Short mmCIF file of N, CA and C in Angstrom, two decimals:
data_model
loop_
_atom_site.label_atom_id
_atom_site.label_comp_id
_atom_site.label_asym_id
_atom_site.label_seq_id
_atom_site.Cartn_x
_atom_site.Cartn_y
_atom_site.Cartn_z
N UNK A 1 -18.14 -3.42 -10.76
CA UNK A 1 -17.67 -3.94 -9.49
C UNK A 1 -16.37 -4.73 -9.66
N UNK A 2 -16.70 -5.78 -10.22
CA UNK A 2 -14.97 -6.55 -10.99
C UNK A 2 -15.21 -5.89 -12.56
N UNK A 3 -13.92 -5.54 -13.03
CA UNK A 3 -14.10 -5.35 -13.99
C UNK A 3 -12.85 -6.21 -15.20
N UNK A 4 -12.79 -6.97 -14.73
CA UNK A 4 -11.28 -8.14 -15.45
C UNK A 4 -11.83 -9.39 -15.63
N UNK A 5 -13.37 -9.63 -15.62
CA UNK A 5 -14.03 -10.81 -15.79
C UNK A 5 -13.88 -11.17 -17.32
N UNK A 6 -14.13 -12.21 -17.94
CA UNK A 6 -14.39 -12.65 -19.40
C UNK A 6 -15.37 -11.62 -19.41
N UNK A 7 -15.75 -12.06 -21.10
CA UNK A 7 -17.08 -11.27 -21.65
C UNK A 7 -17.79 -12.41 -20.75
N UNK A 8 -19.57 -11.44 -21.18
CA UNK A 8 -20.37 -12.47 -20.89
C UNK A 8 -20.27 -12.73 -19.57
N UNK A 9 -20.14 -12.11 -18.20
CA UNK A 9 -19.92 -12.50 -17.00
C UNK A 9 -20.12 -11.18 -16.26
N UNK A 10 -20.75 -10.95 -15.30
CA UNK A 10 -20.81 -9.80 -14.28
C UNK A 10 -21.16 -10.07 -13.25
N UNK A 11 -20.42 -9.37 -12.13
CA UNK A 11 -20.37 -9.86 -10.60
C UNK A 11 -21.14 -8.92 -9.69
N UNK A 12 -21.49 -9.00 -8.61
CA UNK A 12 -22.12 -8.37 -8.07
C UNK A 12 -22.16 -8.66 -6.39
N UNK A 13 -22.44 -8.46 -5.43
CA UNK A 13 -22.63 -8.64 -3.98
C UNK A 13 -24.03 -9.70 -4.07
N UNK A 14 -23.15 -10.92 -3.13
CA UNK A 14 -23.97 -11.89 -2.81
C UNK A 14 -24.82 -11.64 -1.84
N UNK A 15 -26.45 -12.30 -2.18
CA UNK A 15 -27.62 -11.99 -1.42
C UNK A 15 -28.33 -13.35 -0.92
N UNK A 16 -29.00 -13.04 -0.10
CA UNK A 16 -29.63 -14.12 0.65
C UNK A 16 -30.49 -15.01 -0.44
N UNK A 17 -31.23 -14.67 -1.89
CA UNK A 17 -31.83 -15.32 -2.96
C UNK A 17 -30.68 -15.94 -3.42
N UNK A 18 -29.38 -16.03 -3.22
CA UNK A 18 -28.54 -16.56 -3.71
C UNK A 18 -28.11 -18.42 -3.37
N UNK A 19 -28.36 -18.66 -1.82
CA UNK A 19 -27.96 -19.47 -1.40
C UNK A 19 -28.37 -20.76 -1.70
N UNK A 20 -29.63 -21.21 -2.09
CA UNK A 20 -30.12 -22.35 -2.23
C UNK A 20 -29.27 -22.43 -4.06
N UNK A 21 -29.46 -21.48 -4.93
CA UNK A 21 -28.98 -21.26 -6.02
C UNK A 21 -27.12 -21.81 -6.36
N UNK A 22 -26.44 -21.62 -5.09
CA UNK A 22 -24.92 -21.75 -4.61
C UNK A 22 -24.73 -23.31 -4.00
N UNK A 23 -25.87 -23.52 -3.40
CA UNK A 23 -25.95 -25.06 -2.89
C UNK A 23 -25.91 -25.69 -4.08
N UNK A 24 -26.98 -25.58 -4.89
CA UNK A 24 -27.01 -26.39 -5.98
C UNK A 24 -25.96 -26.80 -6.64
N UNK A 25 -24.94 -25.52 -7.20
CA UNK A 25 -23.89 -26.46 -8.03
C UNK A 25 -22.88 -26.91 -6.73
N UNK A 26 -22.85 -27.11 -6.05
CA UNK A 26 -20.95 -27.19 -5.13
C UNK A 26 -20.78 -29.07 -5.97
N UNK A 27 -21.80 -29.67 -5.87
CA UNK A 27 -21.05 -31.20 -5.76
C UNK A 27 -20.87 -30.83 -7.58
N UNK A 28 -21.44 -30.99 -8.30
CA UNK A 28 -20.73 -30.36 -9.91
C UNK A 28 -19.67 -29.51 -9.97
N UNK A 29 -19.36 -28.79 -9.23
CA UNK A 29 -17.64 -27.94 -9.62
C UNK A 29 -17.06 -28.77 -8.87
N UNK A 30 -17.21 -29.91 -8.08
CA UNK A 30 -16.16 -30.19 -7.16
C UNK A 30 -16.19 -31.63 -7.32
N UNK A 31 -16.85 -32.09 -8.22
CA UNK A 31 -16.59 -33.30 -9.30
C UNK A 31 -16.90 -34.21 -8.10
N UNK A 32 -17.96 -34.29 -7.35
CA UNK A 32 -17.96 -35.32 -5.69
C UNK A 32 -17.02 -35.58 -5.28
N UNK A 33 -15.88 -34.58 -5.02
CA UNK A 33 -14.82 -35.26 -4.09
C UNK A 33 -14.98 -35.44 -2.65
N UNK A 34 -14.51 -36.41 -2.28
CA UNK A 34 -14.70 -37.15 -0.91
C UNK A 34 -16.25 -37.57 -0.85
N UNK A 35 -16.79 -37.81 -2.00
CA UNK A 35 -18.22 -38.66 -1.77
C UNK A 35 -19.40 -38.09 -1.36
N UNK A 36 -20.29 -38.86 -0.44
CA UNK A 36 -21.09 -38.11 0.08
C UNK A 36 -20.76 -37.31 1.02
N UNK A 37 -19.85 -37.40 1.54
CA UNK A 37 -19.25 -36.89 2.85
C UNK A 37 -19.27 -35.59 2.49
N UNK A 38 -18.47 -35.78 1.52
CA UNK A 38 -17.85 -34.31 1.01
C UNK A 38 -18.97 -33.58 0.29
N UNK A 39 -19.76 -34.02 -0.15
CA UNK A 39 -21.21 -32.97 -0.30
C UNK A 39 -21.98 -32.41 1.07
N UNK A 40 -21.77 -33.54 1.59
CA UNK A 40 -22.61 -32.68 3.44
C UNK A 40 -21.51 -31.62 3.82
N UNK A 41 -20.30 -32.19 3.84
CA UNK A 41 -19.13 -31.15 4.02
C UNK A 41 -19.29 -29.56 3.43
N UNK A 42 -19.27 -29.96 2.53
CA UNK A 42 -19.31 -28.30 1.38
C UNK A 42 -20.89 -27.69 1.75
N UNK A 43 -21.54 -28.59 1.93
CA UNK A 43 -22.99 -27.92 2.22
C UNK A 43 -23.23 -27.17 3.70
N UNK A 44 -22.85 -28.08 4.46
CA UNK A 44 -22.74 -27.70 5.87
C UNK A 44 -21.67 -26.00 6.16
N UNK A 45 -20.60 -26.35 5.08
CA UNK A 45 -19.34 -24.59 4.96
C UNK A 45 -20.46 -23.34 4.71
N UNK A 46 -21.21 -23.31 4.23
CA UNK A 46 -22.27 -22.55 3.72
C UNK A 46 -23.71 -22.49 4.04
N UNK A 47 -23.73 -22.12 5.40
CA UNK A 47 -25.43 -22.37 5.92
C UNK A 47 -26.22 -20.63 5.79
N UNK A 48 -26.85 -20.26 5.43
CA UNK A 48 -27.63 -19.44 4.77
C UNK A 48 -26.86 -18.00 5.62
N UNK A 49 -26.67 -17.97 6.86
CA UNK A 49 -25.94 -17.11 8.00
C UNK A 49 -25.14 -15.96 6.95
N UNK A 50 -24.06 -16.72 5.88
CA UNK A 50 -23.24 -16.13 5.33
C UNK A 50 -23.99 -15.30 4.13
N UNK A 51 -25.20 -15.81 3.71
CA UNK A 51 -25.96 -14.83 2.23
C UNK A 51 -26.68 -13.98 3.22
N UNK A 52 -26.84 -14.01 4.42
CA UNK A 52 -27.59 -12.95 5.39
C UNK A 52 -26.70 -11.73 5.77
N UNK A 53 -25.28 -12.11 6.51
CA UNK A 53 -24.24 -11.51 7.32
C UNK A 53 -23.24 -10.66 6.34
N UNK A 54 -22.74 -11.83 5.29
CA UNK A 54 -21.46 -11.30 5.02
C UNK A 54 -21.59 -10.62 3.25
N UNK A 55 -22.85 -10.30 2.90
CA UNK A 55 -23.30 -9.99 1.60
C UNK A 55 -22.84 -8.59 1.34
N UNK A 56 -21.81 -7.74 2.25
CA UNK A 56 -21.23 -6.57 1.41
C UNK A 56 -19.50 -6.98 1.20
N UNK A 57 -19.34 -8.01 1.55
CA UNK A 57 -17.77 -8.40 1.34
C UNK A 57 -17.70 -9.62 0.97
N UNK A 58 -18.78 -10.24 0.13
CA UNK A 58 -18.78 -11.66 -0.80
C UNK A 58 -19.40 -10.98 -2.30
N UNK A 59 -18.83 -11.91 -2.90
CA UNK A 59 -19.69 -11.64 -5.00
C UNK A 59 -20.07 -13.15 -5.10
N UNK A 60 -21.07 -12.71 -6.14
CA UNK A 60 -21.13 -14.06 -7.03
C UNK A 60 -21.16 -13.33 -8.35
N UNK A 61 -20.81 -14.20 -9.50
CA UNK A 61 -20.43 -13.72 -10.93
C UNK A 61 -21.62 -14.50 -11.73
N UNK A 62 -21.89 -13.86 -12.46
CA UNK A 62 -23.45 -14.73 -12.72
C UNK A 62 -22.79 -14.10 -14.83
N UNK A 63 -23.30 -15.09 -15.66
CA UNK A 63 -23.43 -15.42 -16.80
C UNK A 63 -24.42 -14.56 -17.38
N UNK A 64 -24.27 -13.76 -18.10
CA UNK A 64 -26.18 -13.30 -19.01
C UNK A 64 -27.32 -13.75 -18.64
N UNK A 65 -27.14 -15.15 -18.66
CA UNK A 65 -28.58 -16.14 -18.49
C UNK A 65 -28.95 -15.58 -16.83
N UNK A 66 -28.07 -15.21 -16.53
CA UNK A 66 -28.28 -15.13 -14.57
C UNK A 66 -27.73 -16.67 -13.95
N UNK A 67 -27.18 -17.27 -14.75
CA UNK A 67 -26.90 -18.85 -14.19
C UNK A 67 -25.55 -18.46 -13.72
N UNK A 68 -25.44 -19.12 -12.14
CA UNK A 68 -24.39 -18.58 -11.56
C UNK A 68 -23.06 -18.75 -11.87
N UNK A 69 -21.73 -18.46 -12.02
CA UNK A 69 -20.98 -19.15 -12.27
C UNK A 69 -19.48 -18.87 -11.91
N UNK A 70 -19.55 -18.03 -10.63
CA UNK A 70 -18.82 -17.87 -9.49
C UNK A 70 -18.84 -17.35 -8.45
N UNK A 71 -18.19 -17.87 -7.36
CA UNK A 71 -19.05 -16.99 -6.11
C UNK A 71 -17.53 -17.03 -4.82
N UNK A 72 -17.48 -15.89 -4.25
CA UNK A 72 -16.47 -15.97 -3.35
C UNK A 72 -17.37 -15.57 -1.94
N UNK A 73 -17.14 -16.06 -0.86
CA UNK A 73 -18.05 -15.86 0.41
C UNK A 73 -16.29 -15.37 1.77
N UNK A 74 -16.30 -13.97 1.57
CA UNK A 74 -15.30 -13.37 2.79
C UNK A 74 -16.27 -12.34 3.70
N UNK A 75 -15.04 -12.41 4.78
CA UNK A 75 -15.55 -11.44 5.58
C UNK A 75 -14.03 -10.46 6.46
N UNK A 76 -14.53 -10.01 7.04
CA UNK A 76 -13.21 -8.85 7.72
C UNK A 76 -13.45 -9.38 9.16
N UNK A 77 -12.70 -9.97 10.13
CA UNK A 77 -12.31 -10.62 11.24
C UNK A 77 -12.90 -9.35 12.19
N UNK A 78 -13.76 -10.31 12.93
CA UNK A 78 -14.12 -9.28 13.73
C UNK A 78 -12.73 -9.19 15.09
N UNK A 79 -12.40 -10.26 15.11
CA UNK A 79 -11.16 -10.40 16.28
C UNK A 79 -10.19 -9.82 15.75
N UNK A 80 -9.53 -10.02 14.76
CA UNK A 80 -8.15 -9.69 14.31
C UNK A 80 -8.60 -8.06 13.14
N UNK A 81 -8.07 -7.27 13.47
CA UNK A 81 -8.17 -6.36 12.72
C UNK A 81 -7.74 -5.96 11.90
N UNK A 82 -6.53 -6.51 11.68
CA UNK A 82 -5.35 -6.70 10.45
C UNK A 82 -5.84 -7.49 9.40
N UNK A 83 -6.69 -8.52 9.81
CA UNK A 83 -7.25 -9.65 8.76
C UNK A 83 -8.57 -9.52 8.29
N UNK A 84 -8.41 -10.03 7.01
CA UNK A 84 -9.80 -10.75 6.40
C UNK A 84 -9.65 -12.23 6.22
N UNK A 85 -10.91 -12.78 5.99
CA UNK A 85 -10.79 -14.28 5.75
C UNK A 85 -11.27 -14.75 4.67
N UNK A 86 -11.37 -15.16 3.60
CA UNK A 86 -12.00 -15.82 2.60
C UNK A 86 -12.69 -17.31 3.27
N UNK A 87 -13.77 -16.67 3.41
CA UNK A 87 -14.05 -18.85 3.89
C UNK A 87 -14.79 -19.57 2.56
N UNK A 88 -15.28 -19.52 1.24
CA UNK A 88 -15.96 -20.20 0.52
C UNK A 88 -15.19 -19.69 -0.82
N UNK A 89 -14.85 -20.01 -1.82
CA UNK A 89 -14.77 -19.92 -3.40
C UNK A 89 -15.10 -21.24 -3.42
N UNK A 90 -16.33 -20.84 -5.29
CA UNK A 90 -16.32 -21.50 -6.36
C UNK A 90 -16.02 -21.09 -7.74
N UNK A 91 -15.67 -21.91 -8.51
CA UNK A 91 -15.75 -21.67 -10.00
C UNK A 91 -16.63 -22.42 -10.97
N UNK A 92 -17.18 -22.50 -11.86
CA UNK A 92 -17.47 -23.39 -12.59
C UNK A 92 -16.65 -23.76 -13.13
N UNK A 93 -16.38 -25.54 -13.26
CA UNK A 93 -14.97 -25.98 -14.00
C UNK A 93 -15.14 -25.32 -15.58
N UNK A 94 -16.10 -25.21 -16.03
CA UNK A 94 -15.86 -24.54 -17.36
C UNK A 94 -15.08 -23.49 -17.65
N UNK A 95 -14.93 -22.73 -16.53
CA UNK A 95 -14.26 -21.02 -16.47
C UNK A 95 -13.05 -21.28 -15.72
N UNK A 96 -12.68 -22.90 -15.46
CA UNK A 96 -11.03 -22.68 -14.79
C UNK A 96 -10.43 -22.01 -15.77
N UNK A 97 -9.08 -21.33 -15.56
CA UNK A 97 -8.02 -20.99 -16.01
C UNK A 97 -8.38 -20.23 -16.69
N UNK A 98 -9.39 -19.10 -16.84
CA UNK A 98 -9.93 -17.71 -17.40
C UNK A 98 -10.21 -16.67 -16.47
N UNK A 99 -9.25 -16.81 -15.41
CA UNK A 99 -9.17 -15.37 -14.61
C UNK A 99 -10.05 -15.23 -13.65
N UNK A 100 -11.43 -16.04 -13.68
CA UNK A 100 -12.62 -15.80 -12.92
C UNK A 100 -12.41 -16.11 -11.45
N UNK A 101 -11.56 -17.12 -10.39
CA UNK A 101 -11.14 -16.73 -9.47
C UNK A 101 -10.08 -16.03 -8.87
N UNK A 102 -8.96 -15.73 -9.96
CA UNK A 102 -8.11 -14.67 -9.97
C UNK A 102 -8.85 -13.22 -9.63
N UNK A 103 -10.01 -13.02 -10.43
CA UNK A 103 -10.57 -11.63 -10.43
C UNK A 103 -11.39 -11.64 -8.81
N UNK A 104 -12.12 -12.66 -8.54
CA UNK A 104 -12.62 -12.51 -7.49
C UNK A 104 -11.57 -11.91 -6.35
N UNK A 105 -10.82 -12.89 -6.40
CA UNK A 105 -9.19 -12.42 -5.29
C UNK A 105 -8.93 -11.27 -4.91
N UNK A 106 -9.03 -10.41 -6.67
CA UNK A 106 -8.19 -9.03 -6.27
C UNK A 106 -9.32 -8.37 -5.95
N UNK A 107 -10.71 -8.65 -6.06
CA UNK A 107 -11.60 -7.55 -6.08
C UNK A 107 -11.65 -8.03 -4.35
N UNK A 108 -11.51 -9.07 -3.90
CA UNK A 108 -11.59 -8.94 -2.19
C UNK A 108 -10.43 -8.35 -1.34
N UNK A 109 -9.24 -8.70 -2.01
CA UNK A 109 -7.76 -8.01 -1.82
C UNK A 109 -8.46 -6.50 -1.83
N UNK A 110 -9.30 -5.71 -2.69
CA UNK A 110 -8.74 -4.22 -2.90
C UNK A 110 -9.85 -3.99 -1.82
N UNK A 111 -10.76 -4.84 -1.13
CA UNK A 111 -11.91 -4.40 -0.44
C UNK A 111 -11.51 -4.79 1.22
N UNK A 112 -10.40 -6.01 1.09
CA UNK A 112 -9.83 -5.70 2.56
C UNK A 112 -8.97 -4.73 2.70
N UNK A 113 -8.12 -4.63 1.83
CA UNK A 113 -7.08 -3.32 1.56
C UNK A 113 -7.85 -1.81 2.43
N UNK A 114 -8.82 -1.72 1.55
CA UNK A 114 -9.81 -0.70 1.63
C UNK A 114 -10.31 -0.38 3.20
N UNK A 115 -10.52 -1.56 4.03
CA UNK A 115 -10.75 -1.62 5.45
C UNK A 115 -9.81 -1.43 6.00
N UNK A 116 -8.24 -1.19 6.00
CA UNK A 116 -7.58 -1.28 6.44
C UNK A 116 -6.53 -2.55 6.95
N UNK A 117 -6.97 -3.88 5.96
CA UNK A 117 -6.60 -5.15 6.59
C UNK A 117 -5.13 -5.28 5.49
N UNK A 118 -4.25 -5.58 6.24
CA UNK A 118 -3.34 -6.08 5.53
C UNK A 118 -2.75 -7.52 5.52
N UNK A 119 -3.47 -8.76 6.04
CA UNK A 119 -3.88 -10.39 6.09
C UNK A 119 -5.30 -10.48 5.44
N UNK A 120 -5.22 -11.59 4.39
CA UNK A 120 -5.86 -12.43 4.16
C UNK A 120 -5.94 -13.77 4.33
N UNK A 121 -6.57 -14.52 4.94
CA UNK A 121 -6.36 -15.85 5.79
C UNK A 121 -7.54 -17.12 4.95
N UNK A 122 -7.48 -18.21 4.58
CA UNK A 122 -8.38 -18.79 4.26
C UNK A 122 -7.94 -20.18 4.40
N UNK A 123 -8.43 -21.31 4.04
CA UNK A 123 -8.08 -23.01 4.31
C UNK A 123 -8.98 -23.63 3.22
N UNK A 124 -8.33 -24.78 2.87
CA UNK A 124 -9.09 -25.91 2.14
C UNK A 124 -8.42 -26.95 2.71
N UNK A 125 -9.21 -28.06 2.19
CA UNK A 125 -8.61 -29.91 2.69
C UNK A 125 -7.71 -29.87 1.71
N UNK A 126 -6.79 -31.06 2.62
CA UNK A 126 -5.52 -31.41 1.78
C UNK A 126 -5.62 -32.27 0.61
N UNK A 127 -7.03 -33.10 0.07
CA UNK A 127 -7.17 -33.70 -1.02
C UNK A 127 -7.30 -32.37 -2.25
N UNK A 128 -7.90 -31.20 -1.93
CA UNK A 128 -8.06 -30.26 -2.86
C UNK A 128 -6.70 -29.65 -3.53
N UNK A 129 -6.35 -30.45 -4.42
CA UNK A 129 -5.19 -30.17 -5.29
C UNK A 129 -5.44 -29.05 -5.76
N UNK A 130 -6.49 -28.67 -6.63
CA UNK A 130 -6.45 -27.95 -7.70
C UNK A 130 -6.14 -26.31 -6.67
N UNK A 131 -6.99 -26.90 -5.61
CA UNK A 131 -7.03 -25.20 -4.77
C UNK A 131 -6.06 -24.82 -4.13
N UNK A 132 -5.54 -26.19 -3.81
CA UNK A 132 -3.69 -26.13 -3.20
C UNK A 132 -2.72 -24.75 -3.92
N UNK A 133 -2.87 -25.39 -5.55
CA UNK A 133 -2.19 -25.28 -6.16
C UNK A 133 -2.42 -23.46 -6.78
N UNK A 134 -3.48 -23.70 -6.67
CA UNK A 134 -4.49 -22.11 -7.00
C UNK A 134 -3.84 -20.74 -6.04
N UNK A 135 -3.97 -21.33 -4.78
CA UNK A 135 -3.53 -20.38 -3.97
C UNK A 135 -2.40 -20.02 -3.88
N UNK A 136 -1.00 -21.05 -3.85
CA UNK A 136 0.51 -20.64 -4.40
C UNK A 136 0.71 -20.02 -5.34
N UNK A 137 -0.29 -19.83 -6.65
CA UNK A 137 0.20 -19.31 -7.62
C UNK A 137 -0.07 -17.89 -7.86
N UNK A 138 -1.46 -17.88 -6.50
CA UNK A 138 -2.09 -16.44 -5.72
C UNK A 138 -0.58 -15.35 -5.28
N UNK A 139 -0.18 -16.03 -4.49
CA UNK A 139 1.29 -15.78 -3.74
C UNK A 139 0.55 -16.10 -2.46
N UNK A 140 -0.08 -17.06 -2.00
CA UNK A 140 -0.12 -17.67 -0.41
C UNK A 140 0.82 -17.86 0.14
N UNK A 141 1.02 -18.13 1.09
CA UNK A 141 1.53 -18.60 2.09
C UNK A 141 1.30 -20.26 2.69
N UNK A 142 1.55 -21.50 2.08
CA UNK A 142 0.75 -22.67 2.47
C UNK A 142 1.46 -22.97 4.27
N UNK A 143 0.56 -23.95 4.95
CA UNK A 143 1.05 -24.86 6.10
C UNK A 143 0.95 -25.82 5.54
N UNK A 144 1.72 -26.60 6.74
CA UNK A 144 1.56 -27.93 6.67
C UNK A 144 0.08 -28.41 6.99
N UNK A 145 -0.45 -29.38 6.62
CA UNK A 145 -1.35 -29.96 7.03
C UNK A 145 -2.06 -29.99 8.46
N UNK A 146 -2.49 -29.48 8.72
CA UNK A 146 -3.18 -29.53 10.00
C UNK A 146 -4.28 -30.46 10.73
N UNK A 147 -3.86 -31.61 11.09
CA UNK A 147 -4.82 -32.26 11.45
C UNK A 147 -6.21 -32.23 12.05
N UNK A 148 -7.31 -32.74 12.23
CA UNK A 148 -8.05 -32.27 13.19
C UNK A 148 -8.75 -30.67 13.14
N UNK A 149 -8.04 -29.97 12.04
CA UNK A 149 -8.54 -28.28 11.93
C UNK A 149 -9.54 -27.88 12.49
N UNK A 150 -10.71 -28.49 11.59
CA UNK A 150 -11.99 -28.17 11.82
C UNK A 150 -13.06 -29.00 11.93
N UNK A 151 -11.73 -29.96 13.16
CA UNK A 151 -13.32 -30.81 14.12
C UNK A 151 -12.53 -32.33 13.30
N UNK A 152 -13.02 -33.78 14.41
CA UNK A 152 -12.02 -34.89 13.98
C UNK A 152 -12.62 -35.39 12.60
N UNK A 153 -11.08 -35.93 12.09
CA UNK A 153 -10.78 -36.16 10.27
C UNK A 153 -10.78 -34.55 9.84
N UNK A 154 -11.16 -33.79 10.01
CA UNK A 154 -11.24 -32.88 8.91
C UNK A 154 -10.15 -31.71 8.82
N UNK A 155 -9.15 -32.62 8.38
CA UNK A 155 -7.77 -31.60 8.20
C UNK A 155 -7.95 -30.87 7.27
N UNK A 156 -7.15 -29.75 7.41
CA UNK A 156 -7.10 -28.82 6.78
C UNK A 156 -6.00 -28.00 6.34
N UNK A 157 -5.26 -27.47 5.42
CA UNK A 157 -4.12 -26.75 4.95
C UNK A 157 -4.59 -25.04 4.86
N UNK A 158 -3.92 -24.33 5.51
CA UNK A 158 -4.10 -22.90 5.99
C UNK A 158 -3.33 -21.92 5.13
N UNK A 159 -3.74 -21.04 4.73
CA UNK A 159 -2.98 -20.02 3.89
C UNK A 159 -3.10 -18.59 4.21
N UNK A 160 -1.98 -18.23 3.92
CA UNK A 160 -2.06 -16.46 4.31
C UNK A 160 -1.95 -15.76 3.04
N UNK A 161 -1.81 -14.43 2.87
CA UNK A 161 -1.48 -13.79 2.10
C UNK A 161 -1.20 -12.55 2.85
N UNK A 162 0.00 -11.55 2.54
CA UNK A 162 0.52 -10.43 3.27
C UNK A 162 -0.54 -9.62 2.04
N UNK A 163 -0.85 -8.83 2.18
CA UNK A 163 -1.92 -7.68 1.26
C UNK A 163 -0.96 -6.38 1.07
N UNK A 164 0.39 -6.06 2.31
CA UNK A 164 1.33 -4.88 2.17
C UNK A 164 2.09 -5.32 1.30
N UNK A 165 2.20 -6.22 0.59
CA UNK A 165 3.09 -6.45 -0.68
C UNK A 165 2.44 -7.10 -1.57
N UNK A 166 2.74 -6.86 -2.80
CA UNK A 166 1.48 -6.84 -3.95
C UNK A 166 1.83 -8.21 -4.11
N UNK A 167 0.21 -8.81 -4.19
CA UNK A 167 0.25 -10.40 -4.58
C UNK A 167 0.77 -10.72 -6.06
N UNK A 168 1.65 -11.76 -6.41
CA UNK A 168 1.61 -12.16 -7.08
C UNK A 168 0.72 -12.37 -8.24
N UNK A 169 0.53 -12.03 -9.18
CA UNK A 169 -0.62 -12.00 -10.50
C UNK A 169 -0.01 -13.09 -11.87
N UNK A 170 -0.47 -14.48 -11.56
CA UNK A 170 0.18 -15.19 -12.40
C UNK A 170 -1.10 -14.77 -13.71
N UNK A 171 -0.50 -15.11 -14.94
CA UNK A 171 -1.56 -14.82 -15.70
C UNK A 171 -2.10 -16.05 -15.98
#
């Protein structure tokens, strides 16, 4: 299914046995940023709907052991037909900077491609440096800060990606 993962790693289409499993790590890869808040936050992005609905256009990357240790949650816009959206990535911080959300990317890139979508659209908060920084090096498209995005305090920074011109592949 991906085939550019490390050793020791294989991905597969996320399932509804998955979700309580995906809850578990978010506040560990995401080191409690913004506190408790930000654990109801990340928990609340992910209510079971998405391991029910969107399980032929999301992966999770699971380790030998079966212990999870990446997971991307997209879907194809039912409004916009040109677009897909990425709404959830994780990584385990152990596997930053070894390709493992790089690979997720292209394997959703070649599966909106595949639908006919040539936008990919997704958002994180503006404290999330690391993902800021993740997605420019994707070849995004960043905004400015958007206040208020998704409901009051909870700004948000918006990104595109054109899919008719080949993304950027930093190594």
């Amino acid at each position: 299914m991906i085939d550019d993962l490390p050793a020791g790693l294989r991905a597969r289409h996320l399932a509804v046995e998955d979700h309580h499993r995906v809850l578990a790590v978010l506040d560990t890869w995401w080191g409690g940023l913004k506190g408790e808040a930000g654990a109801t936050e990340r928990a609340l992005l992910l209510p079971r709907l998405y391991f029910q609905h969107f399980t032929t256009t999301s992966f999770v990357v699971e380790r030998g052991s079966g212990e999870i240790a990446a997971f991307l949650v997209g879907f194809l816009s039912q409004t916009e037909p040109e677009t897909a959206y990425v709404h959830f990535v994780g990584v385990d911080t152990a596997l930053h900077g070894q390709g493992v959300g790089r690979a997720l990317y292209r394997a959703f890139f070649a599966l909106a491609r595949s639908h006919g979508r040539r936008y990919v659209h997704c958002v994180t908060s503006p404290e999330n440096s690391a993902s800021r920084a993740f997605h420019i090096r994707l070849g995004f498209t960043a905004s400015a800060v958007k206040p208020d995005y998704d409901g009051p305090g909870l700004d948000r920074v918006a990104f595109t990606i054109d899919l008719s011109a080949e993304p950027v592949a930093i190594p």
